[in-house]
Structure formats: structure tokens, C-alpha cells
Amino acid sequence: MGKQSEAEYLWNSGPFRVGIVPRGGAISRIDWVRPDGDGVINLLRPVDEFSLTSGNPSHLGCFPMVPFANRLGYAQFDFDGKTINVPANRAPDPHAIHGFGISAVWEIERPTIDTIRFSHKHDDPQTGFSYTAWQEITVANGSISIEIGVRHLGREPMPYGIGLHPWFPAGEDASVSFIAADCFGTDDGKLPTTRTVIDLGRDFSDGKMIRHNKGLDVHYSGWHGAVEMTWKDRQLSLLLEASDTLSNLQFYIPENGETFCVEPVSHVPNVHNRPELKKFGDVRVLGYNDTISGTMTLTPGLLARSDDSLVDDAEEPVGRRDYSLVD
């Protein structure tokens, strides 16, 4: 069941309430009813009316990346003997970022009790990208899953990548833990250059506090497919798991430390232009009617209460955030 407004569609299923913004195919919130009956927690970063009506999905809780994830160098790449030019969509940055889905209006289909699906079509003969993309949210067994997928509809094959870009609230007690095999150095344009070792500053295998790692922006491959997050002040734990297709991870903490992203993606950013990086996560060439899809699953839980003063900080934002720091 849901209600439609100009900016946000709300859907309830089990212990979750989800907000969807059709412009950009973004998720504005995922509210979770605490099993102890002590209120509701928004699993994503909180948003306000400005972010809902801004038209910029980077201001919201989670958005799709299709037909490529993260940055594409100088908004072009060579494929099948042709140079493909795509829009550089964040001036004055010369690169393209996050694909085309973030500038499209996604159509929401009639939901079932535990599933809701929304999609958009894209057809550009100049680039060769002709496709239908979808997101499908499913609630089951105390978890909520988001599948992102794309079906190529063009006559000639094209390379595709996908990803999801969730934003989570930070704070003094937020911590993150995940395991990966490799990470990458970047140039001044934030494009990966070479594989490098995961040094102490980029190793989160034993968990680290977000507040000690502000400004971090790193791409990982050989990711084990799970991220564990905790917020002691919110009494919240959150397990993020991804399917094998989403084999890579982008991890970003803005300088202000108010939020962070752990983004499951299918390929190394700008791998279109860096063939030596293909073995660490490549795009997939799709022929007519071929598809690629991947799923991110969030499973929340409550931490043991160690202090009666712990309360849910949750839900509604206070004031207006600094929107200059988006990715």
C-alpha cells in the first residue's frame, strides 16, 4: 500500500516503510519498526523537504547507477571501433558520473504485499545505449532487498555496469567493517589508476569509526560481499550484503563526516578506459535482450543496551544540511 505525492511515494511492507522518488529512481528513506516497540529507525541518512524536491538524487538516501557506476573518464570511451560520448553531468567536472538513471523519471508499478518495482527506459541511438532498467524492492524474513537490473534493447552489443549508492548517517558512534582483497590509487579526478595494497588507513577488516576517517574515497575489489555497520547511540546494527554480480565496493566518507556511502557495484570505475584493470571488475557486454542484475540486502538488528540513556536519535532531520558534498 502506498500513497503518491509529487515528490515521494510511500510503501509499507512488514516492519519497513520505504519512500521512493520517481525522479532519479531514488529511495528517500527506509524506516524500520524496532522489534522492541520503541519507535522507528530510518536506516538511511535522513532527508528534508529541500532534498525531496531538489531533483538531485544525490541528496536522497539511495540511488541507482546504470549503465555504468561511479566516474567515467572525460565522459567517453572506445568500444567496437567507435568513440562513445556520454553527457558530462556534473559541471565543471569533465567526467560523467553514475550513469543515466539518476536523470530519468522512473515509473512505479502497482506493488504487492512484499514487492514493489520501478523502472525506466532509455534509448539513445548516438551512444548505442538502448535499454530498460529496473529496481525491485522485496521484504522477507526481517530483511529488505533492492535488486537493480538492466536489459539491453539495442541492435548492437554495448558494455553495461550497475550499482547502488546508499547513504547512511554517520555520527560519533558509527563504525564500519568489511573485508576486501585490493584497493586502488586515484588521480586528481578521482579516477582509479593502479591497484595498490590495502594499507592501515584503508583496512576496515576489524572495523573502524567513521569519525576517524573523514574524506576517505576508495574503490575496493575482491570484496567479500558483506559490510557490518553499527551505531551504538542508536542501538542499531545493520548488515549489508550483495550478490556476486556486485563484486566491487566504493567507500566514501565526506569531509564533514555527517554521512557515508558503501556502494556495491559491478565494476571498477572508468574500467572502460583502463583495460589493465578489467581483471579487478569489468563491465559486461550485453547483446540484444541480454540482462545483468544484482541485489543489495539490508538486515537491521538491535544492539544490546548497555546504558539506559541510549535512545533512538532517529528520524527527522534538524535544519538543513550542507548539500555541497555529494557523490
PDB file of N, CA and C in Angstrom, residues 197-267:
ATOM      1  N   VAL A 197      48.127  -1.905  -2.422  1.00  0.00           N
ATOM      2  CA  VAL A 197      47.843  -2.693  -1.222  1.00  0.00           C
ATOM      3  C   VAL A 197      46.853  -1.952  -0.337  1.00  0.00           C
ATOM      4  N   ILE A 198      46.122  -2.714   0.443  1.00  0.00           N
ATOM      5  CA  ILE A 198      45.213  -2.115   1.418  1.00  0.00           C
ATOM      6  C   ILE A 198      46.027  -1.811   2.663  1.00  0.00           C
ATOM      7  N   ASP A 199      46.471  -0.573   2.775  1.00  0.00           N
ATOM      8  CA  ASP A 199      47.282  -0.202   3.927  1.00  0.00           C
ATOM      9  C   ASP A 199      46.395   0.048   5.141  1.00  0.00           C
ATOM     10  N   LEU A 200      47.020   0.386   6.257  1.00  0.00           N
ATOM     11  CA  LEU A 200      46.298   0.524   7.514  1.00  0.00           C
ATOM     12  C   LEU A 200      45.172   1.546   7.413  1.00  0.00           C
ATOM     13  N   GLY A 201      45.407   2.637   6.688  1.00  0.00           N
ATOM     14  CA  GLY A 201      44.394   3.689   6.599  1.00  0.00           C
ATOM     15  C   GLY A 201      43.174   3.300   5.789  1.00  0.00           C
ATOM     16  N   ARG A 202      43.290   2.225   5.003  1.00  0.00           N
ATOM     17  CA  ARG A 202      42.155   1.797   4.169  1.00  0.00           C
ATOM     18  C   ARG A 202      41.684   0.391   4.510  1.00  0.00           C
ATOM     19  N   ASP A 203      42.164  -0.160   5.590  1.00  0.00           N
ATOM     20  CA  ASP A 203      41.803  -1.513   6.015  1.00  0.00           C
ATOM     21  C   ASP A 203      40.688  -1.437   7.055  1.00  0.00           C
ATOM     22  N   PHE A 204      39.505  -1.949   6.693  1.00  0.00           N
ATOM     23  CA  PHE A 204      38.364  -1.922   7.599  1.00  0.00           C
ATOM     24  C   PHE A 204      37.965  -3.331   8.042  1.00  0.00           C
ATOM     25  N   SER A 205      38.895  -4.283   7.909  1.00  0.00           N
ATOM     26  CA  SER A 205      38.552  -5.664   8.217  1.00  0.00           C
ATOM     27  C   SER A 205      38.206  -5.865   9.688  1.00  0.00           C
ATOM     28  N   ASP A 206      38.777  -5.066  10.579  1.00  0.00           N
ATOM     29  CA  ASP A 206      38.475  -5.175  12.004  1.00  0.00           C
ATOM     30  C   ASP A 206      37.505  -4.101  12.483  1.00  0.00           C
ATOM     31  N   GLY A 207      36.987  -3.310  11.556  1.00  0.00           N
ATOM     32  CA  GLY A 207      36.043  -2.261  11.926  1.00  0.00           C
ATOM     33  C   GLY A 207      36.743  -0.974  12.324  1.00  0.00           C
ATOM     34  N   LYS A 208      36.181   0.133  11.883  1.00  0.00           N
ATOM     35  CA  LYS A 208      36.729   1.449  12.228  1.00  0.00           C
ATOM     36  C   LYS A 208      35.593   2.438  12.396  1.00  0.00           C
ATOM     37  N   MET A 209      35.856   3.455  13.208  1.00  0.00           N
ATOM     38  CA  MET A 209      34.895   4.515  13.426  1.00  0.00           C
ATOM     39  C   MET A 209      34.905   5.457  12.218  1.00  0.00           C
ATOM     40  N   ILE A 210      33.734   5.824  11.749  1.00  0.00           N
ATOM     41  CA  ILE A 210      33.617   6.749  10.627  1.00  0.00           C
ATOM     42  C   ILE A 210      34.283   8.086  10.948  1.00  0.00           C
ATOM     43  N   ARG A 211      34.129   8.559  12.173  1.00  0.00           N
ATOM     44  CA  ARG A 211      34.615   9.899  12.522  1.00  0.00           C
ATOM     45  C   ARG A 211      36.134  10.018  12.448  1.00  0.00           C
ATOM     46  N   HIS A 212      36.841   8.900  12.435  1.00  0.00           N
ATOM     47  CA  HIS A 212      38.302   8.948  12.342  1.00  0.00           C
ATOM     48  C   HIS A 212      38.797   8.857  10.899  1.00  0.00           C
ATOM     49  N   ASN A 213      37.876   8.789   9.923  1.00  0.00           N
ATOM     50  CA  ASN A 213      38.277   8.543   8.541  1.00  0.00           C
ATOM     51  C   ASN A 213      37.600   9.496   7.561  1.00  0.00           C
ATOM     52  N   LYS A 214      37.368  10.714   7.986  1.00  0.00           N
ATOM     53  CA  LYS A 214      36.704  11.695   7.131  1.00  0.00           C
ATOM     54  C   LYS A 214      37.535  11.969   5.879  1.00  0.00           C
ATOM     55  N   GLY A 215      36.817  12.141   4.756  1.00  0.00           N
ATOM     56  CA  GLY A 215      37.485  12.441   3.496  1.00  0.00           C
ATOM     57  C   GLY A 215      37.939  11.219   2.719  1.00  0.00           C
ATOM     58  N   LEU A 216      37.688  10.030   3.229  1.00  0.00           N
ATOM     59  CA  LEU A 216      38.099   8.811   2.539  1.00  0.00           C
ATOM     60  C   LEU A 216      37.213   8.570   1.311  1.00  0.00           C
ATOM     61  N   ASP A 217      37.834   8.207   0.191  1.00  0.00           N
ATOM     62  CA  ASP A 217      37.096   7.882  -1.033  1.00  0.00           C
ATOM     63  C   ASP A 217      37.911   6.827  -1.770  1.00  0.00           C
ATOM     64  N   VAL A 218      37.561   5.539  -1.583  1.00  0.00           N
ATOM     65  CA  VAL A 218      38.403   4.428  -2.042  1.00  0.00           C
ATOM     66  C   VAL A 218      37.547   3.385  -2.753  1.00  0.00           C
ATOM     67  N   HIS A 219      38.102   2.815  -3.826  1.00  0.00           N
ATOM     68  CA  HIS A 219      37.449   1.701  -4.515  1.00  0.00           C
ATOM     69  C   HIS A 219      38.154   0.401  -4.137  1.00  0.00           C
ATOM     70  N   TYR A 220      37.335  -0.646  -3.848  1.00  0.00           N
ATOM     71  CA  TYR A 220      37.852  -1.955  -3.441  1.00  0.00           C
ATOM     72  C   TYR A 220      37.358  -3.025  -4.413  1.00  0.00           C
ATOM     73  N   SER A 221      38.229  -4.003  -4.675  1.00  0.00           N
ATOM     74  CA  SER A 221      37.811  -5.205  -5.399  1.00  0.00           C
ATOM     75  C   SER A 221      38.101  -6.421  -4.529  1.00  0.00           C
ATOM     76  N   GLY A 222      37.641  -7.592  -4.963  1.00  0.00           N
ATOM     77  CA  GLY A 222      37.794  -8.770  -4.127  1.00  0.00           C
ATOM     78  C   GLY A 222      37.069  -8.620  -2.813  1.00  0.00           C
ATOM     79  N   TRP A 223      35.981  -7.883  -2.826  1.00  0.00           N
ATOM     80  CA  TRP A 223      35.154  -7.644  -1.644  1.00  0.00           C
ATOM     81  C   TRP A 223      34.413  -8.931  -1.278  1.00  0.00           C
ATOM     82  N   HIS A 224      34.283  -9.209   0.004  1.00  0.00           N
ATOM     83  CA  HIS A 224      33.651 -10.445   0.450  1.00  0.00           C
ATOM     84  C   HIS A 224      32.133 -10.401   0.432  1.00  0.00           C
ATOM     85  N   GLY A 225      31.565  -9.284  -0.016  1.00  0.00           N
ATOM     86  CA  GLY A 225      30.117  -9.220  -0.220  1.00  0.00           C
ATOM     87  C   GLY A 225      29.300  -8.878   0.993  1.00  0.00           C
ATOM     88  N   ALA A 226      29.936  -8.412   2.071  1.00  0.00           N
ATOM     89  CA  ALA A 226      29.190  -8.047   3.279  1.00  0.00           C
ATOM     90  C   ALA A 226      29.863  -6.875   3.978  1.00  0.00           C
ATOM     91  N   VAL A 227      29.047  -5.967   4.495  1.00  0.00           N
ATOM     92  CA  VAL A 227      29.506  -4.841   5.303  1.00  0.00           C
ATOM     93  C   VAL A 227      28.687  -4.834   6.586  1.00  0.00           C
ATOM     94  N   GLU A 228      29.372  -4.780   7.718  1.00  0.00           N
ATOM     95  CA  GLU A 228      28.698  -4.684   9.004  1.00  0.00           C
ATOM     96  C   GLU A 228      28.828  -3.263   9.528  1.00  0.00           C
ATOM     97  N   MET A 229      27.702  -2.662   9.883  1.00  0.00           N
ATOM     98  CA  MET A 229      27.677  -1.292  10.395  1.00  0.00           C
ATOM     99  C   MET A 229      26.993  -1.276  11.759  1.00  0.00           C
ATOM    100  N   THR A 230      27.474  -0.438  12.643  1.00  0.00           N
ATOM    101  CA  THR A 230      26.835  -0.278  13.950  1.00  0.00           C
ATOM    102  C   THR A 230      26.780   1.191  14.326  1.00  0.00           C
ATOM    103  N   TRP A 231      25.738   1.537  15.086  1.00  0.00           N
ATOM    104  CA  TRP A 231      25.575   2.860  15.681  1.00  0.00           C
ATOM    105  C   TRP A 231      25.205   2.623  17.145  1.00  0.00           C
ATOM    106  N   LYS A 232      26.161   2.743  18.029  1.00  0.00           N
ATOM    107  CA  LYS A 232      25.882   2.451  19.433  1.00  0.00           C
ATOM    108  C   LYS A 232      24.860   3.414  20.016  1.00  0.00           C
ATOM    109  N   ASP A 233      24.927   4.684  19.603  1.00  0.00           N
ATOM    110  CA  ASP A 233      23.995   5.655  20.166  1.00  0.00           C
ATOM    111  C   ASP A 233      22.567   5.411  19.694  1.00  0.00           C
ATOM    112  N   ARG A 234      22.405   4.734  18.561  1.00  0.00           N
ATOM    113  CA  ARG A 234      21.067   4.411  18.050  1.00  0.00           C
ATOM    114  C   ARG A 234      20.657   2.979  18.411  1.00  0.00           C
ATOM    115  N   GLN A 235      21.562   2.238  19.050  1.00  0.00           N
ATOM    116  CA  GLN A 235      21.333   0.838  19.434  1.00  0.00           C
ATOM    117  C   GLN A 235      21.062  -0.013  18.190  1.00  0.00           C
ATOM    118  N   LEU A 236      21.723   0.325  17.073  1.00  0.00           N
ATOM    119  CA  LEU A 236      21.407  -0.281  15.778  1.00  0.00           C
ATOM    120  C   LEU A 236      22.614  -0.988  15.180  1.00  0.00           C
ATOM    121  N   SER A 237      22.373  -2.185  14.647  1.00  0.00           N
ATOM    122  CA  SER A 237      23.332  -2.838  13.767  1.00  0.00           C
ATOM    123  C   SER A 237      22.667  -3.020  12.408  1.00  0.00           C
ATOM    124  N   LEU A 238      23.480  -3.007  11.350  1.00  0.00           N
ATOM    125  CA  LEU A 238      22.938  -3.159  10.001  1.00  0.00           C
ATOM    126  C   LEU A 238      23.930  -3.955   9.177  1.00  0.00           C
ATOM    127  N   LEU A 239      23.460  -5.075   8.627  1.00  0.00           N
ATOM    128  CA  LEU A 239      24.269  -5.905   7.748  1.00  0.00           C
ATOM    129  C   LEU A 239      23.865  -5.632   6.312  1.00  0.00           C
ATOM    130  N   LEU A 240      24.841  -5.199   5.495  1.00  0.00           N
ATOM    131  CA  LEU A 240      24.628  -5.017   4.059  1.00  0.00           C
ATOM    132  C   LEU A 240      25.304  -6.177   3.340  1.00  0.00           C
ATOM    133  N   GLU A 241      24.533  -6.897   2.530  1.00  0.00           N
ATOM    134  CA  GLU A 241      25.072  -7.994   1.731  1.00  0.00           C
ATOM    135  C   GLU A 241      24.736  -7.756   0.261  1.00  0.00           C
ATOM    136  N   ALA A 242      25.622  -8.224  -0.627  1.00  0.00           N
ATOM    137  CA  ALA A 242      25.412  -8.035  -2.053  1.00  0.00           C
ATOM    138  C   ALA A 242      25.617  -9.336  -2.793  1.00  0.00           C
ATOM    139  N   SER A 243      24.905  -9.492  -3.897  1.00  0.00           N
ATOM    140  CA  SER A 243      25.045 -10.679  -4.731  1.00  0.00           C
ATOM    141  C   SER A 243      26.373 -10.624  -5.481  1.00  0.00           C
ATOM    142  N   ASP A 244      26.762 -11.762  -6.071  1.00  0.00           N
ATOM    143  CA  ASP A 244      28.074 -11.877  -6.707  1.00  0.00           C
ATOM    144  C   ASP A 244      28.272 -10.887  -7.855  1.00  0.00           C
ATOM    145  N   THR A 245      27.196 -10.502  -8.533  1.00  0.00           N
ATOM    146  CA  THR A 245      27.331  -9.553  -9.641  1.00  0.00           C
ATOM    147  C   THR A 245      27.902  -8.227  -9.159  1.00  0.00           C
ATOM    148  N   LEU A 246      27.542  -7.825  -7.960  1.00  0.00           N
ATOM    149  CA  LEU A 246      28.041  -6.575  -7.383  1.00  0.00           C
ATOM    150  C   LEU A 246      29.326  -6.892  -6.624  1.00  0.00           C
ATOM    151  N   SER A 247      30.367  -7.161  -7.384  1.00  0.00           N
ATOM    152  CA  SER A 247      31.607  -7.740  -6.855  1.00  0.00           C
ATOM    153  C   SER A 247      32.571  -6.710  -6.283  1.00  0.00           C
ATOM    154  N   ASN A 248      32.311  -5.417  -6.534  1.00  0.00           N
ATOM    155  CA  ASN A 248      33.216  -4.353  -6.098  1.00  0.00           C
ATOM    156  C   ASN A 248      32.508  -3.414  -5.136  1.00  0.00           C
ATOM    157  N   LEU A 249      33.291  -2.582  -4.462  1.00  0.00           N
ATOM    158  CA  LEU A 249      32.741  -1.699  -3.441  1.00  0.00           C
ATOM    159  C   LEU A 249      33.423  -0.340  -3.507  1.00  0.00           C
ATOM    160  N   GLN A 250      32.620   0.712  -3.571  1.00  0.00           N
ATOM    161  CA  GLN A 250      33.118   2.084  -3.423  1.00  0.00           C
ATOM    162  C   GLN A 250      32.747   2.559  -2.028  1.00  0.00           C
ATOM    163  N   PHE A 251      33.725   3.104  -1.302  1.00  0.00           N
ATOM    164  CA  PHE A 251      33.519   3.545   0.077  1.00  0.00           C
ATOM    165  C   PHE A 251      33.884   5.021   0.160  1.00  0.00           C
ATOM    166  N   TYR A 252      32.930   5.839   0.604  1.00  0.00           N
ATOM    167  CA  TYR A 252      33.106   7.293   0.580  1.00  0.00           C
ATOM    168  C   TYR A 252      32.610   7.906   1.882  1.00  0.00           C
ATOM    169  N   ILE A 253      33.463   8.727   2.502  1.00  0.00           N
ATOM    170  CA  ILE A 253      33.092   9.496   3.686  1.00  0.00           C
ATOM    171  C   ILE A 253      33.388  10.961   3.386  1.00  0.00           C
ATOM    172  N   PRO A 254      32.389  11.827   3.243  1.00  0.00           N
ATOM    173  CA  PRO A 254      32.654  13.245   3.006  1.00  0.00           C
ATOM    174  C   PRO A 254      33.482  13.870   4.132  1.00  0.00           C
ATOM    175  N   GLU A 255      34.096  14.975   3.814  1.00  0.00           N
ATOM    176  CA  GLU A 255      34.940  15.672   4.783  1.00  0.00           C
ATOM    177  C   GLU A 255      34.171  16.101   6.022  1.00  0.00           C
ATOM    178  N   ASN A 256      32.869  16.381   5.869  1.00  0.00           N
ATOM    179  CA  ASN A 256      32.115  16.829   7.043  1.00  0.00           C
ATOM    180  C   ASN A 256      31.769  15.687   8.003  1.00  0.00           C
ATOM    181  N   GLY A 257      31.950  14.439   7.564  1.00  0.00           N
ATOM    182  CA  GLY A 257      31.735  13.296   8.441  1.00  0.00           C
ATOM    183  C   GLY A 257      30.313  13.068   8.890  1.00  0.00           C
ATOM    184  N   GLU A 258      29.337  13.706   8.226  1.00  0.00           N
ATOM    185  CA  GLU A 258      27.954  13.565   8.654  1.00  0.00           C
ATOM    186  C   GLU A 258      27.259  12.352   8.056  1.00  0.00           C
ATOM    187  N   THR A 259      27.850  11.769   7.027  1.00  0.00           N
ATOM    188  CA  THR A 259      27.242  10.648   6.336  1.00  0.00           C
ATOM    189  C   THR A 259      28.352   9.815   5.711  1.00  0.00           C
ATOM    190  N   PHE A 260      28.012   8.647   5.194  1.00  0.00           N
ATOM    191  CA  PHE A 260      28.989   7.846   4.463  1.00  0.00           C
ATOM    192  C   PHE A 260      28.256   6.925   3.501  1.00  0.00           C
ATOM    193  N   CYS A 261      28.983   6.414   2.514  1.00  0.00           N
ATOM    194  CA  CYS A 261      28.418   5.533   1.498  1.00  0.00           C
ATOM    195  C   CYS A 261      29.227   4.253   1.425  1.00  0.00           C
ATOM    196  N   VAL A 262      28.555   3.132   1.360  1.00  0.00           N
ATOM    197  CA  VAL A 262      29.183   1.877   0.953  1.00  0.00           C
ATOM    198  C   VAL A 262      28.373   1.394  -0.245  1.00  0.00           C
ATOM    199  N   GLU A 263      28.988   1.439  -1.417  1.00  0.00           N
ATOM    200  CA  GLU A 263      28.272   1.288  -2.679  1.00  0.00           C
ATOM    201  C   GLU A 263      28.655  -0.021  -3.371  1.00  0.00           C
ATOM    202  N   PRO A 264      27.785  -1.017  -3.372  1.00  0.00           N
ATOM    203  CA  PRO A 264      28.085  -2.238  -4.127  1.00  0.00           C
ATOM    204  C   PRO A 264      27.900  -1.996  -5.621  1.00  0.00           C
ATOM    205  N   VAL A 265      28.930  -2.282  -6.402  1.00  0.00           N
ATOM    206  CA  VAL A 265      28.927  -2.013  -7.841  1.00  0.00           C
ATOM    207  C   VAL A 265      29.494  -3.225  -8.577  1.00  0.00           C
ATOM    208  N   SER A 266      29.329  -3.228  -9.894  1.00  0.00           N
ATOM    209  CA  SER A 266      29.720  -4.397 -10.683  1.00  0.00           C
ATOM    210  C   SER A 266      31.088  -4.272 -11.323  1.00  0.00           C
ATOM    211  N   HIS A 267      31.728  -3.102 -11.226  1.00  0.00           N
ATOM    212  CA  HIS A 267      32.983  -2.928 -11.962  1.00  0.00           C
ATOM    213  C   HIS A 267      33.825  -1.805 -11.364  1.00  0.00           C
TER     214      HIS A 267
END
